[in-house]
């Protein structure tokens, strides 16, 4: 059974191609330009990468903010449902997922593939990938430099704000006042972990949890989150940024 | 007799010279990294330009960020909250004013005053960029226009679209998407200014709505499209006054200075 999950996020588009529930090919691309064309192209590319043709794909499931950009999908699912299916397949005893996405942090509680509660910070971009982009951009640091830069920090600078637009000024001010850039970046990562942990605690997430989403690729963020949540973090066998697309593709499987 | 008012905001700092009857001179500059530096710069430049010295100020009142430090440093004889200063300044300019919307660079306030300019109620947002000058700055940059062009561009718009009015970063994503889908830029600018007005009106509702006369102060008051949209949503005219909208806080401080008993003998 060949199925394809297309997660059109607010920052990145992710495509996951599965054969009988196993990930065989994937594509990740920034969601810029003509987004409808991009979705179509990524689907073609991921199918080709899997050594298949479009006729081989039995189901295309779309999700994400831009889910309507996919032409005639076989099904459309919410990201929350996709992540619940994903965790049931990859780590069935894990019931909590902290998704650090491009535009928001979502915490999900699920059981046996069904999400029974979740909260998403969708009023404020604080702690999201875009927020991180704004702040690290103000320091002239790209996202893939963050872990390395944090490695040079001697402390985590406490940052008081939440709004990314205002914190951009706070961060630049800190530089002008002589704070070291690594310490500031460590403070930014600490803020993300703080927001995510408080969201998880508000939802009552207690036991083992998995972290997904592009921002979770930052080791410093997941480490700081682990310190705050004090429960066991499960590592996933797939790229955490693909988790939602992978879960979407599972809806096309035998167990759909 | 000369009185001074200094107001250090988040993006700009203002100084006003008041002679007890009218505004003698005023100045506005971008802030320096520290309020003391901002105050020294703005009042220093204003005094220099008018051929006066700090000693010529009988009383000087500070307000805004770091107002206590300005007094401690001897740049002011007294410090007063920006809300009181804004209320006094607006009431002096418009005796009939009862609701003042002040939208600055990084905050937005609604101040309700009585017939003496004394505070009756107020609400402030300084946590979220939506509904503050920064929102418009971000949007202008996204649209590729100067901040001053945003209002005039919006007035040419005919078909606004609805935007999320909760977060500037989310809004920016939507604007980028609309632009890449080919939306007319004037329509986009109009949508952005409407969203701005909606956030500001939400703040007005938190203090029980408009009591006339209504006016607007702060840098954002210079945006003609936001003013128009606010009047529509408020169901009331924004009454104009003869002064730069950004100096109302510093003016209020100078007026309070003129009525105080302290200062230089």
Coordinates of C-alpha atoms in Angstrom, one line a residue:
Chain A
X1 CA 0.0 0.0 0.0
X2 CA 1.6 3.2 -1.2
X3 CA 0.3 6.4 0.5
X4 CA 1.5 9.9 0.5
X5 CA 1.1 12.5 3.2
X6 CA 1.5 16.2 2.3
X7 CA 1.9 18.6 5.2
X8 CA 1.6 22.2 3.8
X9 CA 2.8 24.1 6.9
X10 CA 3.0 27.8 7.4
X11 CA 6.7 27.9 6.8
X12 CA 7.7 24.5 5.3
X13 CA 6.0 22.0 3.0
X14 CA 6.7 18.4 3.9
X15 CA 5.9 15.3 1.8
X16 CA 6.2 11.7 3.1
X17 CA 5.8 8.6 0.9
X18 CA 5.0 5.4 2.7
X19 CA 4.9 1.7 1.7
X20 CA 2.9 -0.3 4.1
X21 CA 3.5 2.2 6.9
X22 CA 7.3 2.5 6.2
X23 CA 8.8 5.8 5.1
X24 CA 10.5 5.3 1.8
X25 CA 10.9 8.9 0.5
X26 CA 10.5 12.4 1.7
X27 CA 10.8 16.0 0.6
X28 CA 11.0 19.2 2.7
X29 CA 10.8 22.6 1.0
X30 CA 10.2 26.2 2.1
X31 CA 6.6 27.2 1.3
X32 CA 7.3 30.2 -0.9
X33 CA 6.4 31.4 -4.4
X34 CA 3.4 29.8 -6.1
X35 CA 2.4 27.5 -3.3
X36 CA -0.1 25.5 -5.3
X37 CA 2.6 24.7 -7.9
X38 CA 5.0 23.9 -5.1
X39 CA 2.7 21.3 -3.5
X40 CA 2.2 19.6 -6.9
X41 CA 5.9 19.6 -7.6
X42 CA 6.8 18.2 -4.2
X43 CA 4.4 15.3 -4.7
X44 CA 5.9 14.5 -8.1
X45 CA 9.4 14.7 -6.6
X46 CA 8.8 12.5 -3.6
X47 CA 7.1 9.9 -5.8
X48 CA 10.1 9.9 -8.2
X49 CA 12.5 9.7 -5.2
X50 CA 10.7 6.6 -4.1
X51 CA 11.3 5.1 -7.6
X52 CA 7.6 5.1 -8.4
X53 CA 5.1 6.8 -10.6
X54 CA 2.0 8.7 -9.7
X55 CA -0.1 5.8 -10.7
X56 CA 1.4 3.7 -7.9
X57 CA 0.2 6.1 -5.2
X58 CA -3.1 4.8 -3.8
X59 CA -3.9 7.6 -1.5
X60 CA -2.8 11.2 -1.1
X61 CA -3.7 12.8 2.3
X62 CA -3.2 16.5 2.8
X63 CA -2.9 18.4 6.1
X64 CA -1.4 21.6 7.5
X65 CA -2.5 25.3 7.1
X66 CA -2.2 25.0 3.3
X67 CA -4.0 21.7 3.0
X68 CA -6.3 23.1 0.3
X69 CA -3.3 23.7 -1.9
X70 CA -3.2 20.0 -2.8
X71 CA -5.2 19.2 -5.9
X72 CA -7.9 16.7 -5.2
X73 CA -6.5 14.8 -2.2
X74 CA -8.1 11.5 -1.2
X75 CA -8.6 12.9 2.3
X76 CA -7.9 16.0 4.3
X77 CA -6.9 15.6 8.0
X78 CA -6.1 18.0 10.8
X79 CA -2.5 18.1 12.0
X80 CA -3.6 17.0 15.5
X81 CA -5.1 13.8 14.1
X82 CA -2.1 13.1 11.9
X83 CA 0.2 13.3 14.9
X84 CA -2.0 11.1 17.0
X85 CA -1.9 8.4 14.3
X86 CA 1.8 8.9 13.9
X87 CA 2.6 8.3 17.6
X88 CA 0.3 5.3 17.8
X89 CA 2.3 3.7 15.0
X90 CA 5.8 4.6 16.1
X91 CA 5.5 4.5 19.9
X92 CA 2.1 3.3 21.0
X93 CA 2.6 3.8 24.8
X94 CA 3.5 7.4 24.3
X95 CA 0.5 9.6 24.9
X96 CA 1.7 13.1 24.7
X97 CA 3.2 15.0 21.7
X98 CA 4.7 18.5 21.8
X99 CA 4.8 19.8 18.3
X100 CA 7.1 22.8 17.8
X101 CA 5.9 24.0 14.5
X102 CA 6.5 26.9 12.1
X103 CA 3.7 29.1 13.4
X104 CA 2.6 27.6 16.7
X105 CA 3.3 25.2 19.5
X106 CA 0.7 22.4 19.8
X107 CA 0.5 19.9 22.7
X108 CA -1.6 16.8 22.0
X109 CA -2.8 14.1 24.3
X110 CA -3.8 10.9 22.4
X111 CA -4.6 7.3 23.0
X112 CA -4.7 4.5 20.5
X113 CA -4.4 6.8 17.6
X114 CA -7.1 9.3 18.6
X115 CA -6.4 12.8 20.0
X116 CA -8.6 13.4 23.0
X117 CA -7.3 16.8 24.0
X118 CA -4.9 19.4 22.7
X119 CA -4.0 23.0 23.0
X120 CA -2.5 25.1 20.3
X121 CA -1.0 28.6 20.8
X122 CA -2.8 30.1 17.8
X123 CA -3.3 33.6 19.1
X124 CA 0.4 34.4 19.5
X125 CA 3.4 33.2 17.5
X126 CA 5.6 33.1 20.6
X127 CA 8.0 30.1 20.6
X128 CA 7.2 29.2 17.0
X129 CA 9.6 28.7 14.1
X130 CA 8.7 32.1 12.6
X131 CA 9.3 33.8 16.0
X132 CA 12.7 32.1 16.3
X133 CA 13.5 33.1 12.8
X134 CA 12.7 36.8 13.6
X135 CA 14.9 36.7 16.7
X136 CA 17.8 34.8 15.4
X137 CA 17.7 36.9 12.2
X138 CA 18.0 40.0 14.3
X139 CA 21.3 38.5 15.6
X140 CA 22.4 37.6 12.1
X141 CA 22.3 33.8 13.0
X142 CA 20.7 31.3 10.8
X143 CA 18.6 28.5 12.3
X144 CA 21.2 25.8 11.5
X145 CA 23.9 27.7 13.4
X146 CA 21.8 27.9 16.6
X147 CA 23.0 24.7 18.3
X148 CA 26.7 25.5 17.6
X149 CA 26.2 29.1 18.9
X150 CA 24.4 27.9 22.1
X151 CA 27.4 25.6 22.7
X152 CA 29.5 28.7 23.3
X153 CA 27.1 30.2 25.9
X154 CA 28.1 30.7 29.5
X155 CA 24.6 31.3 30.7
X156 CA 21.1 31.7 29.4
X157 CA 20.1 35.3 29.3
X158 CA 16.6 35.6 30.9
X159 CA 14.3 37.3 28.4
X160 CA 11.1 38.8 29.7
X161 CA 9.0 39.2 26.6
X162 CA 6.7 37.0 24.6
X163 CA 5.8 38.9 21.5
X164 CA 8.3 38.2 18.8
X165 CA 8.0 41.7 17.3
X166 CA 8.8 43.4 20.6
X167 CA 11.4 40.8 21.6
X168 CA 13.3 41.6 18.4
X169 CA 14.0 45.1 20.0
X170 CA 14.8 43.4 23.4
X171 CA 17.3 41.2 21.7
X172 CA 19.0 44.0 19.8
X173 CA 19.0 46.1 22.9
X174 CA 20.8 43.3 24.8
X175 CA 23.5 43.2 22.2
X176 CA 23.9 47.0 22.5
X177 CA 24.2 46.6 26.3
X178 CA 27.1 44.2 25.8
X179 CA 25.4 40.8 26.3
X180 CA 27.1 38.0 24.4
X181 CA 25.2 36.6 21.4
X182 CA 25.6 33.0 22.5
X183 CA 24.0 33.9 25.9
X184 CA 21.2 35.7 24.2
X185 CA 20.5 32.7 21.8
X186 CA 20.6 30.4 24.8
X187 CA 18.0 32.7 26.4
X188 CA 15.8 32.5 23.3
X189 CA 15.9 28.7 23.3
X190 CA 15.1 28.7 27.0
X191 CA 12.0 30.9 26.2
X192 CA 10.8 28.3 23.7
X193 CA 11.2 25.5 26.2
X194 CA 9.4 27.6 28.8
X195 CA 6.4 28.3 26.6
X196 CA 6.1 24.7 25.5
X197 CA 6.5 23.3 29.0
X198 CA 3.8 25.7 30.3
X199 CA 1.5 24.7 27.5
X200 CA 2.1 21.0 28.2
X201 CA 1.5 21.5 32.0
X202 CA -1.7 23.4 31.3
X203 CA -3.0 20.4 29.3
X204 CA -2.0 18.0 32.1
X205 CA 0.6 16.2 29.9
X206 CA 2.3 13.9 32.4
X207 CA 4.0 10.7 31.2
X208 CA 6.3 10.0 28.3
X209 CA 6.2 12.4 25.4
X210 CA 7.5 12.9 21.9
X211 CA 8.7 16.2 20.4
X212 CA 7.9 16.9 16.7
X213 CA 8.1 19.8 14.3
X214 CA 11.0 21.6 12.7
X215 CA 12.0 23.5 15.8
X216 CA 12.6 20.3 17.7
X217 CA 15.6 19.6 15.4
X218 CA 17.4 22.0 17.7
X219 CA 19.1 19.9 20.4
X220 CA 19.3 22.8 22.8
X221 CA 15.6 23.3 22.7
X222 CA 14.7 19.7 23.3
X223 CA 17.3 19.4 26.0
X224 CA 15.9 22.5 27.9
X225 CA 12.3 21.2 27.4
X226 CA 13.4 17.9 28.9
X227 CA 14.8 19.7 31.9
X228 CA 11.4 21.5 32.4
X229 CA 9.1 18.6 31.8
X230 CA 11.0 16.0 33.8
X231 CA 9.3 13.1 32.1
X232 CA 10.9 10.7 29.6
X233 CA 11.3 12.1 26.1
X234 CA 10.8 9.4 23.4
X235 CA 13.0 9.8 20.3
X236 CA 11.4 9.0 17.0
X237 CA 12.9 6.9 14.2
X238 CA 12.0 9.6 11.6
X239 CA 12.9 13.2 11.1
X240 CA 10.7 15.1 13.6
X241 CA 9.8 17.7 11.0
X242 CA 8.2 14.9 8.9
X243 CA 6.1 13.6 11.7
X244 CA 2.8 15.2 10.7
X245 CA 3.2 14.3 7.0
X246 CA 4.0 10.8 8.0
X247 CA 0.9 10.6 10.2
X248 CA -1.2 12.0 7.3
X249 CA 0.1 9.2 5.0
X250 CA -1.0 6.6 7.6
X251 CA -4.6 7.6 7.0
X252 CA -4.2 6.0 3.5
X253 CA -3.2 2.7 4.9
X254 CA -5.0 -0.6 5.6
X255 CA -5.8 0.6 9.1
X256 CA -7.5 3.8 7.7
Chain B
X1 CA 8.4 82.0 32.5
X2 CA 9.5 78.8 30.7
X3 CA 8.4 75.3 31.4
X4 CA 9.6 72.1 30.0
X5 CA 8.2 68.6 29.4
X6 CA 10.2 65.6 28.3
X7 CA 8.5 62.3 27.2
X8 CA 10.7 59.3 26.4
X9 CA 8.7 56.7 24.4
X10 CA 9.7 53.3 23.0
X11 CA 10.7 54.6 19.6
X12 CA 10.7 58.4 19.8
X13 CA 11.4 61.0 22.5
X14 CA 9.7 64.4 22.7
X15 CA 10.5 67.8 24.3
X16 CA 8.1 70.7 24.6
X17 CA 8.7 74.3 25.8
X18 CA 5.6 75.9 27.2
X19 CA 5.3 79.5 28.5
X20 CA 2.1 79.0 30.5
X21 CA -0.2 80.1 27.7
X22 CA 1.1 78.5 24.5
X23 CA 3.6 76.0 23.1
X24 CA 6.8 77.9 22.4
X25 CA 8.7 75.1 20.6
X26 CA 8.9 71.3 20.4
X27 CA 11.1 68.5 19.1
X28 CA 10.9 64.8 18.4
X29 CA 13.8 62.4 17.9
X30 CA 14.4 58.6 17.7
X31 CA 15.3 57.3 21.1
X32 CA 18.9 56.5 22.2
X33 CA 19.8 53.3 23.9
X34 CA 19.1 54.8 27.4
X35 CA 16.3 57.2 28.5
X36 CA 18.8 59.6 30.0
X37 CA 20.6 59.9 26.7
X38 CA 17.3 60.4 24.9
X39 CA 16.2 63.1 27.3
X40 CA 19.5 65.0 27.2
X41 CA 19.5 64.8 23.4
X42 CA 15.9 65.9 22.7
X43 CA 15.7 68.7 25.2
X44 CA 19.3 69.6 24.6
X45 CA 18.7 70.0 20.8
X46 CA 15.4 71.9 21.4
X47 CA 17.1 74.4 23.8
X48 CA 20.0 74.8 21.4
X49 CA 17.7 75.5 18.5
X50 CA 15.7 78.1 20.5
X51 CA 18.9 79.8 21.9
X52 CA 18.0 78.8 25.4
X53 CA 19.7 76.8 28.2
X54 CA 18.6 74.2 30.8
X55 CA 18.8 76.9 33.5
X56 CA 16.1 78.9 31.6
X57 CA 13.5 76.2 32.5
X58 CA 11.7 77.2 35.6
X59 CA 10.2 73.7 36.0
X60 CA 10.7 70.6 33.9
X61 CA 8.6 67.5 34.2
X62 CA 9.6 64.1 32.9
X63 CA 7.3 61.3 31.7
X64 CA 7.5 58.0 29.8
X65 CA 10.3 55.5 30.1
X66 CA 12.9 56.1 32.8
X67 CA 11.0 59.2 34.1
X68 CA 12.2 58.6 37.7
X69 CA 15.8 58.3 36.5
X70 CA 15.5 61.6 34.6
X71 CA 14.4 63.3 37.8
X72 CA 17.2 61.6 39.8
X73 CA 19.7 62.8 37.2
X74 CA 18.5 66.4 37.6
X75 CA 17.0 66.6 34.1
X76 CA 13.6 67.1 35.6
X77 CA 12.2 68.5 38.9
X78 CA 9.3 66.1 38.9
X79 CA 8.1 63.0 37.2
X80 CA 4.5 62.2 36.3
X81 CA 3.0 59.1 34.7
X82 CA 2.5 59.2 30.9
X83 CA -1.2 58.6 31.3
X84 CA -1.7 61.7 33.5
X85 CA 0.5 63.7 31.1
X86 CA -1.4 62.5 28.1
X87 CA -4.7 63.3 29.7
X88 CA -3.7 66.8 30.7
X89 CA -2.1 67.5 27.3
X90 CA -5.2 66.4 25.3
X91 CA -7.6 68.2 27.6
X92 CA -5.6 71.5 27.2
X93 CA -5.7 71.1 23.4
X94 CA -9.4 70.0 23.4
X95 CA -11.3 71.0 26.5
X96 CA -14.3 68.8 25.4
X97 CA -12.2 65.6 25.0
X98 CA -13.2 62.6 27.1
X99 CA -11.7 59.6 25.3
X100 CA -8.1 59.7 24.1
X101 CA -6.7 56.9 22.0
X102 CA -2.9 57.0 22.1
X103 CA -1.1 54.6 19.8
X104 CA 2.7 54.7 20.0
X105 CA 5.5 52.7 18.6
X106 CA 5.3 49.8 21.0
X107 CA 2.1 50.3 23.0
X108 CA -1.5 51.4 22.7
X109 CA -3.5 53.1 25.4
X110 CA -7.1 54.4 25.8
X111 CA -7.4 57.1 28.4
X112 CA -10.7 58.5 29.7
X113 CA -10.7 61.9 31.4
X114 CA -13.1 64.2 33.0
X115 CA -13.6 67.9 32.2
X116 CA -10.5 68.8 34.2
X117 CA -8.3 66.3 32.3
X118 CA -8.2 64.1 35.4
X119 CA -8.0 60.3 34.8
X120 CA -11.3 58.4 34.9
X121 CA -10.3 55.1 33.4
X122 CA -7.6 53.6 31.2
X123 CA -6.3 50.5 29.5
X124 CA -3.0 49.7 27.9
X125 CA -1.5 47.0 25.7
X126 CA 2.2 46.8 25.8
X127 CA 2.6 43.0 25.5
X128 CA 1.5 42.4 21.9
X129 CA 2.6 44.2 18.8
X130 CA -0.9 44.0 17.2
X131 CA -2.5 47.3 17.3
X132 CA 0.7 49.3 17.9
X133 CA 2.9 51.3 15.6
X134 CA 5.2 48.2 15.2
X135 CA 2.4 46.3 13.5
X136 CA 2.2 49.0 10.8
X137 CA 6.0 49.1 10.5
X138 CA 6.2 45.3 9.9
X139 CA 3.3 45.5 7.4
X140 CA 4.8 48.5 5.5
X141 CA 8.1 46.5 5.2
X142 CA 6.2 43.5 4.0
X143 CA 4.4 45.6 1.4
X144 CA 7.7 47.2 0.4
X145 CA 6.6 50.8 1.2
X146 CA 7.7 53.5 3.6
X147 CA 5.7 53.8 6.7
X148 CA 4.4 57.2 5.7
X149 CA 3.1 55.8 2.4
X150 CA 1.0 53.1 4.1
X151 CA -2.0 55.3 4.8
X152 CA -2.2 57.1 1.4
X153 CA -1.8 53.7 -0.4
X154 CA -4.7 52.2 1.7
X155 CA -7.0 55.1 0.7
X156 CA -6.7 53.9 -2.9
X157 CA -7.9 50.4 -2.0
X158 CA -11.4 49.3 -2.9
X159 CA -11.6 45.6 -2.0
X160 CA -10.2 44.8 1.4
X161 CA -9.7 41.2 2.6
X162 CA -10.0 40.0 6.1
X163 CA -6.9 39.3 8.1
X164 CA -6.2 37.6 11.4
X165 CA -6.1 40.4 13.9
X166 CA -4.4 38.5 16.7
X167 CA -0.7 38.4 15.9
X168 CA 1.6 40.5 13.7
X169 CA 3.7 37.6 12.7
X170 CA 0.6 35.5 11.7
X171 CA -0.7 38.5 9.8
X172 CA 2.6 38.9 8.0
X173 CA 2.3 35.3 6.7
X174 CA -1.1 36.1 5.4
X175 CA 0.0 39.2 3.7
X176 CA 2.9 37.4 2.0
X177 CA 0.4 34.8 0.8
X178 CA -2.1 37.3 -0.5
X179 CA 0.7 39.2 -2.3
X180 CA 2.1 36.1 -3.9
X181 CA -1.5 35.3 -5.0
X182 CA -1.5 38.6 -6.8
X183 CA -3.7 40.9 -4.6
X184 CA -3.7 44.6 -5.4
X185 CA -1.3 46.4 -3.1
X186 CA -3.7 49.2 -2.3
X187 CA -6.3 46.6 -1.3
X188 CA -3.7 44.9 0.9
X189 CA -2.7 48.2 2.5
X190 CA -6.4 48.9 3.2
X191 CA -6.9 45.5 4.8
X192 CA -3.9 46.0 7.0
X193 CA -5.1 49.4 8.2
X194 CA -8.6 48.1 8.9
X195 CA -7.0 45.3 10.9
X196 CA -5.0 47.9 12.9
X197 CA -8.2 49.9 13.6
X198 CA -10.0 46.7 14.7
X199 CA -7.3 46.0 17.3
X200 CA -7.4 49.5 18.6
X201 CA -11.2 49.5 18.9
X202 CA -11.1 46.3 20.8
X203 CA -9.0 48.2 23.4
X204 CA -11.5 51.0 23.5
X205 CA -14.3 48.5 24.2
X206 CA -12.3 47.3 27.2
X207 CA -12.9 50.7 28.9
X208 CA -16.6 50.7 28.0
X209 CA -16.5 52.3 24.5
X210 CA -16.3 55.9 23.4
X211 CA -17.4 58.9 25.4
X212 CA -17.3 62.0 23.1
X213 CA -15.3 63.9 22.3
X214 CA -12.8 61.3 21.0
X215 CA -9.4 62.0 19.8
X216 CA -6.1 60.2 18.9
X217 CA -2.5 60.9 19.8
X218 CA 0.8 59.3 19.2
X219 CA 2.7 58.6 16.0
X220 CA 0.0 56.4 14.5
X221 CA -2.4 59.3 14.5
X222 CA -0.5 60.5 11.4
X223 CA -1.9 57.6 9.4
X224 CA -4.8 58.9 7.6
X225 CA -6.3 55.5 6.7
X226 CA -6.2 54.2 10.3
X227 CA -7.9 57.4 11.4
X228 CA -10.7 56.9 8.8
X229 CA -11.2 53.2 9.8
X230 CA -11.2 54.1 13.5
X231 CA -13.9 56.7 12.9
X232 CA -16.1 54.2 11.1
X233 CA -15.7 51.5 13.9
X234 CA -16.0 54.0 16.7
X235 CA -19.0 55.7 15.2
X236 CA -17.5 59.0 16.3
X237 CA -15.3 61.6 14.8
X238 CA -11.6 61.8 15.9
X239 CA -11.5 65.5 16.8
X240 CA -8.4 67.3 15.5
X241 CA -6.1 69.7 17.4
X242 CA -3.4 72.2 16.5
X243 CA -0.3 70.3 17.6
X244 CA 1.9 67.4 16.4
X245 CA 0.2 64.2 17.6
X246 CA 3.4 62.9 19.1
X247 CA 4.0 65.7 21.5
X248 CA 0.8 65.4 23.6
X249 CA 2.6 63.6 26.4
X250 CA 5.5 66.0 26.6
X251 CA 3.0 68.9 26.3
X252 CA 1.0 67.5 29.3
X253 CA 4.2 67.2 31.3
X254 CA 5.1 70.9 30.5
X255 CA 1.5 72.0 31.5
X256 CA 1.8 70.1 34.8
X257 CA 5.2 71.9 35.2
X258 CA 3.6 75.3 34.7
X259 CA 1.0 74.5 37.4
X260 CA 3.4 73.1 40.0
X261 CA 4.9 75.0 42.8
X262 CA 8.4 73.5 42.5
X263 CA 11.3 74.2 40.3
X264 CA 13.8 77.0 40.1
X265 CA 13.3 80.0 42.3

